[in-house]
Short mmCIF file of C-alpha atoms and ligand atoms in Angstrom, two decimals:
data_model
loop_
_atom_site.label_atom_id
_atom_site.label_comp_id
_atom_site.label_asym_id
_atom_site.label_seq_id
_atom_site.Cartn_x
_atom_site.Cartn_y
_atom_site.Cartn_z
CA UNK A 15 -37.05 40.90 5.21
CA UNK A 16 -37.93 38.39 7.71
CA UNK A 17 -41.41 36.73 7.32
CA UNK A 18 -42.85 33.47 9.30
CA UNK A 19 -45.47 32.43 6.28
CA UNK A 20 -44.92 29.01 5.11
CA UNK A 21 -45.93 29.80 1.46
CA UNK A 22 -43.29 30.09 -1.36
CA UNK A 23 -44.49 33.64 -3.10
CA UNK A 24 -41.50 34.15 -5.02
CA UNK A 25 -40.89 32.86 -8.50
CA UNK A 26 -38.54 30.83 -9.59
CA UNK A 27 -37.95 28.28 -12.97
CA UNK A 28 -37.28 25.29 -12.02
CA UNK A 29 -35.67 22.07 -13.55
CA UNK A 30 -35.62 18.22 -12.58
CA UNK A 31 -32.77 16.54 -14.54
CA UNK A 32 -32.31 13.18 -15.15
CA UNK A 33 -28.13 12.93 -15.46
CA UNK A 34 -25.43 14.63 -13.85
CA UNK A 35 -24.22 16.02 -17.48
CA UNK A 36 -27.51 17.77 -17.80
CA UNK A 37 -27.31 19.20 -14.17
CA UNK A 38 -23.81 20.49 -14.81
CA UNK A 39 -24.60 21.83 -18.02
CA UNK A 40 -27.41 23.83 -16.32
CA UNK A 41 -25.32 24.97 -13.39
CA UNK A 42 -23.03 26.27 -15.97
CA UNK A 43 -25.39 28.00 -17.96
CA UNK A 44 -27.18 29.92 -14.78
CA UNK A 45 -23.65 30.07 -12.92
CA UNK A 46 -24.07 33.98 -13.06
CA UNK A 47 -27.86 34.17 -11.56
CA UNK A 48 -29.18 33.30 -8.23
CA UNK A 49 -29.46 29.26 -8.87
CA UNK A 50 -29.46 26.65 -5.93
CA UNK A 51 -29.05 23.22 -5.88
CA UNK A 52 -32.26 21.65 -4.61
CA UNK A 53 -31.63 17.80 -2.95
CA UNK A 54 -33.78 17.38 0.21
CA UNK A 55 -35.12 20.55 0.38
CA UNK A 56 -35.26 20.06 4.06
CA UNK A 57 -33.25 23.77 4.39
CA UNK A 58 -33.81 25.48 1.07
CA UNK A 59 -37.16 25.66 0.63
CA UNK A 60 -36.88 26.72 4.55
CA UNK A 61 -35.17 29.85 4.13
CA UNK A 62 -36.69 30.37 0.81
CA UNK A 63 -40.61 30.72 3.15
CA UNK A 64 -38.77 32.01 6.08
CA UNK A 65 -36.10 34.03 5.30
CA UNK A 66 -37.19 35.45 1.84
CA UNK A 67 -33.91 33.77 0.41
CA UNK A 68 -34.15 35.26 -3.15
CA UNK A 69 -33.65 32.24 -5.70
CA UNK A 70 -34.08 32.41 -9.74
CA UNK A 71 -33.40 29.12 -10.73
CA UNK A 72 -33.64 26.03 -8.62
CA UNK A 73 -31.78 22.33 -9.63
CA UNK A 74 -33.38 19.52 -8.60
CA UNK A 75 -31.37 16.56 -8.06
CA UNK A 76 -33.02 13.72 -6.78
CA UNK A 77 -33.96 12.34 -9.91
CA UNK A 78 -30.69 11.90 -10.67
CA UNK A 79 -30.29 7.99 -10.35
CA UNK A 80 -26.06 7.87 -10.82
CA UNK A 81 -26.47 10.37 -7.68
CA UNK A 82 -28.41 7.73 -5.34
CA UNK A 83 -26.47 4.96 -4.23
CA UNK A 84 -24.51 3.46 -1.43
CA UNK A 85 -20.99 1.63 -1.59
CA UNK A 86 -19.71 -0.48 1.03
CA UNK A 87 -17.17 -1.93 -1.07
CA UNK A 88 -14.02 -0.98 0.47
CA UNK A 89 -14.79 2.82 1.46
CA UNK A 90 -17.87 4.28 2.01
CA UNK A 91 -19.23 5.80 -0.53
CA UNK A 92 -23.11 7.70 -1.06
CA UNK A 93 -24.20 9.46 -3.69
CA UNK A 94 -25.71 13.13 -3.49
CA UNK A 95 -29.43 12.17 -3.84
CA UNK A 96 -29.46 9.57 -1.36
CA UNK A 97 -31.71 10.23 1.50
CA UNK A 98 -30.48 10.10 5.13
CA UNK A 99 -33.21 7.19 5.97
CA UNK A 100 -31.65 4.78 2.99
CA UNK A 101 -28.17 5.38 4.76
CA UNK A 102 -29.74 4.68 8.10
CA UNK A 103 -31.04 1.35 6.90
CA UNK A 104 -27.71 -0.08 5.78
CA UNK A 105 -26.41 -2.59 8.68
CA UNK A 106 -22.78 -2.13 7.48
CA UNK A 107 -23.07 1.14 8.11
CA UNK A 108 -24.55 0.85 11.57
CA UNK A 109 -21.50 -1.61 12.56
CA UNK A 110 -18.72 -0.29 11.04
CA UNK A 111 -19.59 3.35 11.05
CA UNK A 112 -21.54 4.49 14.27
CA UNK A 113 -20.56 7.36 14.77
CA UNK A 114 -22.08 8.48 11.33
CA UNK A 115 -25.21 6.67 12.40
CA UNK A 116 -25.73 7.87 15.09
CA UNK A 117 -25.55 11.35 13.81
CA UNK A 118 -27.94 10.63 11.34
CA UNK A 119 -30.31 8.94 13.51
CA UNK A 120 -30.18 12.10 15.77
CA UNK A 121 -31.57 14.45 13.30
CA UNK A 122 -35.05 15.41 13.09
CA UNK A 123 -37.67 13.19 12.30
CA UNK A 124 -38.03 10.25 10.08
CA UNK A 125 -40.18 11.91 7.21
CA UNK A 126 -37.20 14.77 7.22
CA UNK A 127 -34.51 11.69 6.72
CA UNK A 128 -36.74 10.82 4.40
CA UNK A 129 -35.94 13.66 1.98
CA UNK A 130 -32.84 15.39 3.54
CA UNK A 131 -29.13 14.29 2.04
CA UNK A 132 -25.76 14.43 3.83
CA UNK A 133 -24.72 16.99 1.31
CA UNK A 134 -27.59 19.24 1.83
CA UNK A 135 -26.39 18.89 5.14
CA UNK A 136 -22.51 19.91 4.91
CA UNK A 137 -23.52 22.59 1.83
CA UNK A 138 -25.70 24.48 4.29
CA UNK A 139 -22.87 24.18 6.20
CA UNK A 140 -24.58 25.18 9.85
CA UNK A 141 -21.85 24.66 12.92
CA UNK A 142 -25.08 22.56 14.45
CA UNK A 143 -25.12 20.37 11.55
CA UNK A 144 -25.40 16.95 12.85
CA UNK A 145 -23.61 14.99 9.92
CA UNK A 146 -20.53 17.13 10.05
CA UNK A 147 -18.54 15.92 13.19
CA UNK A 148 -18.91 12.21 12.32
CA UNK A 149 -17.64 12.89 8.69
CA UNK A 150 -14.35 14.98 9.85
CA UNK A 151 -13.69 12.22 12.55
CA UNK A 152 -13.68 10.11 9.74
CA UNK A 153 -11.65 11.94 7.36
CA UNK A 154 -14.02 12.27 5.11
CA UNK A 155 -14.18 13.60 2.01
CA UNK A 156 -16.95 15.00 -0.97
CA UNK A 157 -15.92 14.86 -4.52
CA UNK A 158 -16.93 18.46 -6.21
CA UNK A 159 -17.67 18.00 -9.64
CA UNK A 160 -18.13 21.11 -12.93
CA UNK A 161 -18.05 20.32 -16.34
CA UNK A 162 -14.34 21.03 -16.18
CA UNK A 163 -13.51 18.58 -14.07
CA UNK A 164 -13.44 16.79 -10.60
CA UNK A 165 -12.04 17.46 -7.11
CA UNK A 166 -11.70 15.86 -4.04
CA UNK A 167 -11.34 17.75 -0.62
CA UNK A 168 -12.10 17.11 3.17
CA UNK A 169 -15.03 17.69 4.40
CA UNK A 170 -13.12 19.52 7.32
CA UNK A 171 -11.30 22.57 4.73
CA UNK A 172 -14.69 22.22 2.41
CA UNK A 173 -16.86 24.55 5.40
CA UNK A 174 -15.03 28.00 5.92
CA UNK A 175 -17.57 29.92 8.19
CA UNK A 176 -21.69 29.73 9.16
CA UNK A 177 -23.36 28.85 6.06
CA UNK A 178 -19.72 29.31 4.25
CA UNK A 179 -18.17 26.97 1.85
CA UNK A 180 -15.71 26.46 -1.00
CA UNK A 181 -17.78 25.34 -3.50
CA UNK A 182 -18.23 27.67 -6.71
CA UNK A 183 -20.87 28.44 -8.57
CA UNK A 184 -20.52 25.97 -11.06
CA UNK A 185 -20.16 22.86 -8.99
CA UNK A 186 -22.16 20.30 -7.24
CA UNK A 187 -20.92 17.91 -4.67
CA UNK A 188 -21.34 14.72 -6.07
CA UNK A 189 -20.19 12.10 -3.14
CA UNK A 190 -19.00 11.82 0.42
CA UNK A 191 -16.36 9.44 0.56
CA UNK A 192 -15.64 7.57 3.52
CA UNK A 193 -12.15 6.08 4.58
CA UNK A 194 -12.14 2.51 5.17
CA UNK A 195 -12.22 1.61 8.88
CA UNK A 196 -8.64 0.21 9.95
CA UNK A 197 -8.92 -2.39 12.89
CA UNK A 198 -8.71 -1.87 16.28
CA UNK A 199 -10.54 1.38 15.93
CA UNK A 200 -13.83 2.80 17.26
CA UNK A 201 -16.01 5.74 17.07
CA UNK A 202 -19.56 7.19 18.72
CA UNK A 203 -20.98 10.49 18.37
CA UNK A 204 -23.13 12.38 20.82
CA UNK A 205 -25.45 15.30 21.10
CA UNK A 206 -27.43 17.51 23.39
CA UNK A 207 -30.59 19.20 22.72
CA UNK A 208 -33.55 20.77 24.41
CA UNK A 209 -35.33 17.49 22.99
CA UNK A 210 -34.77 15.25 20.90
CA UNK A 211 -34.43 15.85 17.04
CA UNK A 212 -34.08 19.47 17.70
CA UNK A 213 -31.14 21.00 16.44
CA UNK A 214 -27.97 20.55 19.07
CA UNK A 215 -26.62 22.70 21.73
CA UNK A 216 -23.60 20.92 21.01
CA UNK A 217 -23.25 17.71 19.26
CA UNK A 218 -19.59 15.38 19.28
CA UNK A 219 -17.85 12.77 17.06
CA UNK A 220 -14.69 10.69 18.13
CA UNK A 221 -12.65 8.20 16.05
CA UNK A 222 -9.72 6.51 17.52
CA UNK A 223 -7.42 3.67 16.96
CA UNK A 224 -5.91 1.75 19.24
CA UNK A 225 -2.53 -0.07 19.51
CA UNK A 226 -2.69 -2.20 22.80
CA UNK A 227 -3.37 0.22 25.49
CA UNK A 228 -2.64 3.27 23.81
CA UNK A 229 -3.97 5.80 21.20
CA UNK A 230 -2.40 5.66 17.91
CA UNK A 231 -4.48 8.50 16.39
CA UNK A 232 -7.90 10.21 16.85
CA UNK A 233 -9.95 13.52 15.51
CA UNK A 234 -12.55 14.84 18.63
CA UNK A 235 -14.72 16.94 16.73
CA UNK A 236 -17.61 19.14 18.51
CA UNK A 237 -20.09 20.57 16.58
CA UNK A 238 -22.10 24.19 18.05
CA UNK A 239 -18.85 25.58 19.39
CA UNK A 240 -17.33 28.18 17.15
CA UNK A 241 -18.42 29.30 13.61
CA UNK A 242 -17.95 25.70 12.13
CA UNK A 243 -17.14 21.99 13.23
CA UNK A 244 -14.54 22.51 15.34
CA UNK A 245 -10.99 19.77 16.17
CA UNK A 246 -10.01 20.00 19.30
CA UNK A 247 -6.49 19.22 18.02
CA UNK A 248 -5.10 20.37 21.54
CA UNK A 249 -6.47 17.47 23.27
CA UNK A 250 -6.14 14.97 20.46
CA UNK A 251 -2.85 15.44 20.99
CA UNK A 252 -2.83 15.19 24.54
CA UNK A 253 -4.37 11.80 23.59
CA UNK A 254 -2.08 10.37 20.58
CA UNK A 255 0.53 8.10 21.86
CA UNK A 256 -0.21 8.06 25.85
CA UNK A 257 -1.82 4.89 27.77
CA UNK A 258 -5.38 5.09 27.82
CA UNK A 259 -7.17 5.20 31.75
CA UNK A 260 -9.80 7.06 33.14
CA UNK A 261 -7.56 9.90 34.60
CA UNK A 262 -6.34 10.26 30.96
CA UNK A 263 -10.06 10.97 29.53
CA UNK A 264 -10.56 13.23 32.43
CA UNK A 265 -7.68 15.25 31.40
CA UNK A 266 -8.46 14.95 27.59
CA UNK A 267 -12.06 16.33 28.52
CA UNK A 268 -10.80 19.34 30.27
CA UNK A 269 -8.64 20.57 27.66
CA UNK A 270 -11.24 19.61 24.73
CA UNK A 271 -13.48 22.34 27.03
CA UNK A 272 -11.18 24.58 27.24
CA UNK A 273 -10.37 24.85 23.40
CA UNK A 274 -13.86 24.99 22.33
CA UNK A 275 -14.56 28.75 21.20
CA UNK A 276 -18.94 28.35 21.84
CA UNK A 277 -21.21 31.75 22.00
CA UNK A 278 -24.49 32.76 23.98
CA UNK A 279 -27.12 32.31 21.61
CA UNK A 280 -30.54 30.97 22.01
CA UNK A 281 -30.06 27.43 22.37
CA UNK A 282 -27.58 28.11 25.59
CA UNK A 283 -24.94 30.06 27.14
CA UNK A 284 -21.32 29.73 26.39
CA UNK A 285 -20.70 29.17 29.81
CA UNK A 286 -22.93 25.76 29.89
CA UNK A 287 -21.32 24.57 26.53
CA UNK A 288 -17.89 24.83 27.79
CA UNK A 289 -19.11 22.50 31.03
CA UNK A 290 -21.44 20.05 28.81
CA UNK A 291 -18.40 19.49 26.54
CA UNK A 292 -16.60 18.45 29.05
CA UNK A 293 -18.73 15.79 30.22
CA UNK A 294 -19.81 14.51 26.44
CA UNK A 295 -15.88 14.18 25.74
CA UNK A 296 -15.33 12.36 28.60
CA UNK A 297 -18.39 9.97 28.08
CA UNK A 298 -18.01 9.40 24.36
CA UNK A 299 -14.40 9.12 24.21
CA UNK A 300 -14.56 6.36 26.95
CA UNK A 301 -17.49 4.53 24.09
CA UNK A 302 -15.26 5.16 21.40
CA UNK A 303 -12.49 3.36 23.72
CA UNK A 304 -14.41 0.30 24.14
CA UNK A 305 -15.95 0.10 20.64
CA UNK A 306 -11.71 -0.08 19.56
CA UNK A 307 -11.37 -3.15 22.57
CA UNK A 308 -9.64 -1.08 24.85
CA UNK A 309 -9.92 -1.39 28.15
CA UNK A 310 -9.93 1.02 31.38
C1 LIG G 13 -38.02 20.07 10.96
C2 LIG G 13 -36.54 20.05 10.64
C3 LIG G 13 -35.68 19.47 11.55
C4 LIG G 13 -34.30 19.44 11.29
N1 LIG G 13 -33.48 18.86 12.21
C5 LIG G 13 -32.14 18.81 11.98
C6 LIG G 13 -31.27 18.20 12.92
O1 LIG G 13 -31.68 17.68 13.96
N2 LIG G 13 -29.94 18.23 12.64
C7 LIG G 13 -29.44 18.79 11.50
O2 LIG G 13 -28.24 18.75 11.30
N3 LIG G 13 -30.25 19.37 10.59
C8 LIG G 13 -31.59 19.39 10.79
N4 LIG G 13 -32.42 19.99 9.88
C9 LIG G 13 -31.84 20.61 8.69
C10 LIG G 13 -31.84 19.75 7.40
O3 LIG G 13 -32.82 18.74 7.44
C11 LIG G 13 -30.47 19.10 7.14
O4 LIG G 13 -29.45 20.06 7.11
C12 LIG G 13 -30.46 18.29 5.83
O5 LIG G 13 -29.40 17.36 5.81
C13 LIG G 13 -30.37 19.15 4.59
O6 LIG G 13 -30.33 18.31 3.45
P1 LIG G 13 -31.23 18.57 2.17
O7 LIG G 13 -30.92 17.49 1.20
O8 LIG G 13 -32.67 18.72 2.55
O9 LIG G 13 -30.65 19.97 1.71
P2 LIG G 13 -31.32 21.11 0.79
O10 LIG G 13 -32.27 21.91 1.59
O11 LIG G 13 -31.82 20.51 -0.48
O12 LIG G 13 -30.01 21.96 0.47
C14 LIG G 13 -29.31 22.66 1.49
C15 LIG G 13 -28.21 23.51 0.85
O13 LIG G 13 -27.21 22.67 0.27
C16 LIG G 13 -27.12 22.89 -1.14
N5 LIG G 13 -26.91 21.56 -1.73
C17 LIG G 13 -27.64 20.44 -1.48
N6 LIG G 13 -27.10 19.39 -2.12
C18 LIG G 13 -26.03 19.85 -2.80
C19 LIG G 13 -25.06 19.24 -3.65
N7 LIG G 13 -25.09 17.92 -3.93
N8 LIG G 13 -24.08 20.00 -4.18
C20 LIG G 13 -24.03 21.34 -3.90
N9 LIG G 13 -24.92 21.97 -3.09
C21 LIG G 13 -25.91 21.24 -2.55
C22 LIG G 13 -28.42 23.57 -1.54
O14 LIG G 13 -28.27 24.38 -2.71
C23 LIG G 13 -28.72 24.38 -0.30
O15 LIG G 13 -27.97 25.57 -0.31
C24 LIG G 13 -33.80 20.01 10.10
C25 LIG G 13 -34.68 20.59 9.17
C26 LIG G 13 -36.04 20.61 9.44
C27 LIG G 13 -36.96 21.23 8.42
#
């Protein structure tokens, strides 16, 4: 039943671990009831007030310290527990990753990045979810993790459908793992809402590399458009391998637009999403351009 009170009346036991091999052990043990993974919150406890989401055991991670940290290393890596704000904060990121960044930065306000996580974020796995384009521009990936063992998969086959995913009862995302950004390639991410920090009408990541005036490779990602992040593969490859120039983009823009598969819904008509995709494609791909050194 829907309900709009703020108050949590249902029941629930709850637990606050303090290492992953207790978490797991009690994901295992409840794999069979209603138990949730609780890291930000920020959507949970959400549809929990709002929504009446029926929940008998809830997981807390954040106190989990092996699950906060960041890792500029060589790739990127963040642990499940980290709050958006920490990954915000990180200059490295800001440089070498702004699409990501960007993304981040465009989600709600700060006391939400405060407690939300980017996988909270994929797990609730909304097609408006403002992390997800930047990750599958980046080929990124989450290592899932049961007491069995580990896995690694993209963040791009990990979210099937609206609120969909691959993950099993038993298992809890652990990391996001970035790739390691190869030279001469650039990124940005964009996003349209009715203000900002709301959630997007549609929202856009591009990563691209370069090789003198052409594309090598890129992903175009659009989030808002069809029941998940969506690729429009059609006009990356209109893009891979050709000379770079403005009437390129143009072209690359109108075929991104007409791939995209958006609906009417509340936010805005299917009709204006096809147009505005257009026009972010054409703007961020031409900043994703530059931020590689190309030229036009
Ligand atoms: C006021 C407000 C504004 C918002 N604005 C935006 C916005 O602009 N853009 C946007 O994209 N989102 C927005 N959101 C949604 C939300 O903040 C984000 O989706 C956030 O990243 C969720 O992260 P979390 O850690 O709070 O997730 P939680 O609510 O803790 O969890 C979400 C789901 O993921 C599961 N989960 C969490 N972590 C794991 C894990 N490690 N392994 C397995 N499952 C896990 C949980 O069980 C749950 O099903 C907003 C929310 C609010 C309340």
């Amino acid at each position: 039943m829907h309900s709009n009170t703020k108050i949590l009346t249902q029941e629930f036991e709850y637990f606050a671990p303090k290492t992953l091999e207790e978490a797991l052990d009690l994901l295992y043990k409840y794999r069979n009831k209603n138990t949730k993974i609780l890291a930000g919150g920020t959507d949970l406890l959400v549809k929990m007030k709002t929504l009446n989401l029926k929940i008998d055991y809830i997981i807390n991670i954040k106190d989990i310290p092996e699950l906060n940290f960041i890792n500029t290393d060589r790739e990127l890596k963040i642990g499940a527990a980290t709050p958006l704000s920490n990954i915000e904060r990180v200059k490295k990121i800001k440089e070498k990753y702004p699409a990501l960044y960007e993304g981040i930065k465009s989600m709600a306000a700060i006391a939400i990045r405060n407690m939300a996580t980017m996988p909270g974020n994929i797990c609730n796995a909304s097609p408006a979810g403002d992390t997800i384009p930047p990750l599958i521009a980046y080929g990124a990936e989450l290592k899932l993790v049961n007491k069995g063992g580990e896995l690694i998969v993209l963040v791009e086959d990990f979210i099937t459908g609206v609120g969909e995913t691959i993950i099993k009862k038993d298992e809890l995302v652990t990391q996001v793992i970035i790739p390691e950004i190869t030279k001469n390639s650039g990124s940005a991410f964009s996003k349209k809402s009715r203000v900002k920090a709301d959630i997007a009408k549609i929202n856009l990541a591009i990563w691209l590399e370069r090789e003198g005036k052409t594309c090598k490779d890129c992903r175009i990602v659009l989030g808002s458009v069809f029941i998940k992040a969506f690729r429009a593969k059609k006009a990356e490859e209109f893009l891979i391998g050709r000379v770079v120039n403005n009437d390129l983009i143009i072209k690359v823009a109108e075929k991104a637009s007409e791939e995209i598969k958006p609906i009417d819904d509340v936010r805005s008509t299917a009709e204006y999403r096809t147009e505005l995709a257009r026009v972010m494609v054409e703007d961020t791909l031409k900043l994703a351009w530059d931020r590689a050194g190309g030229e036009l």
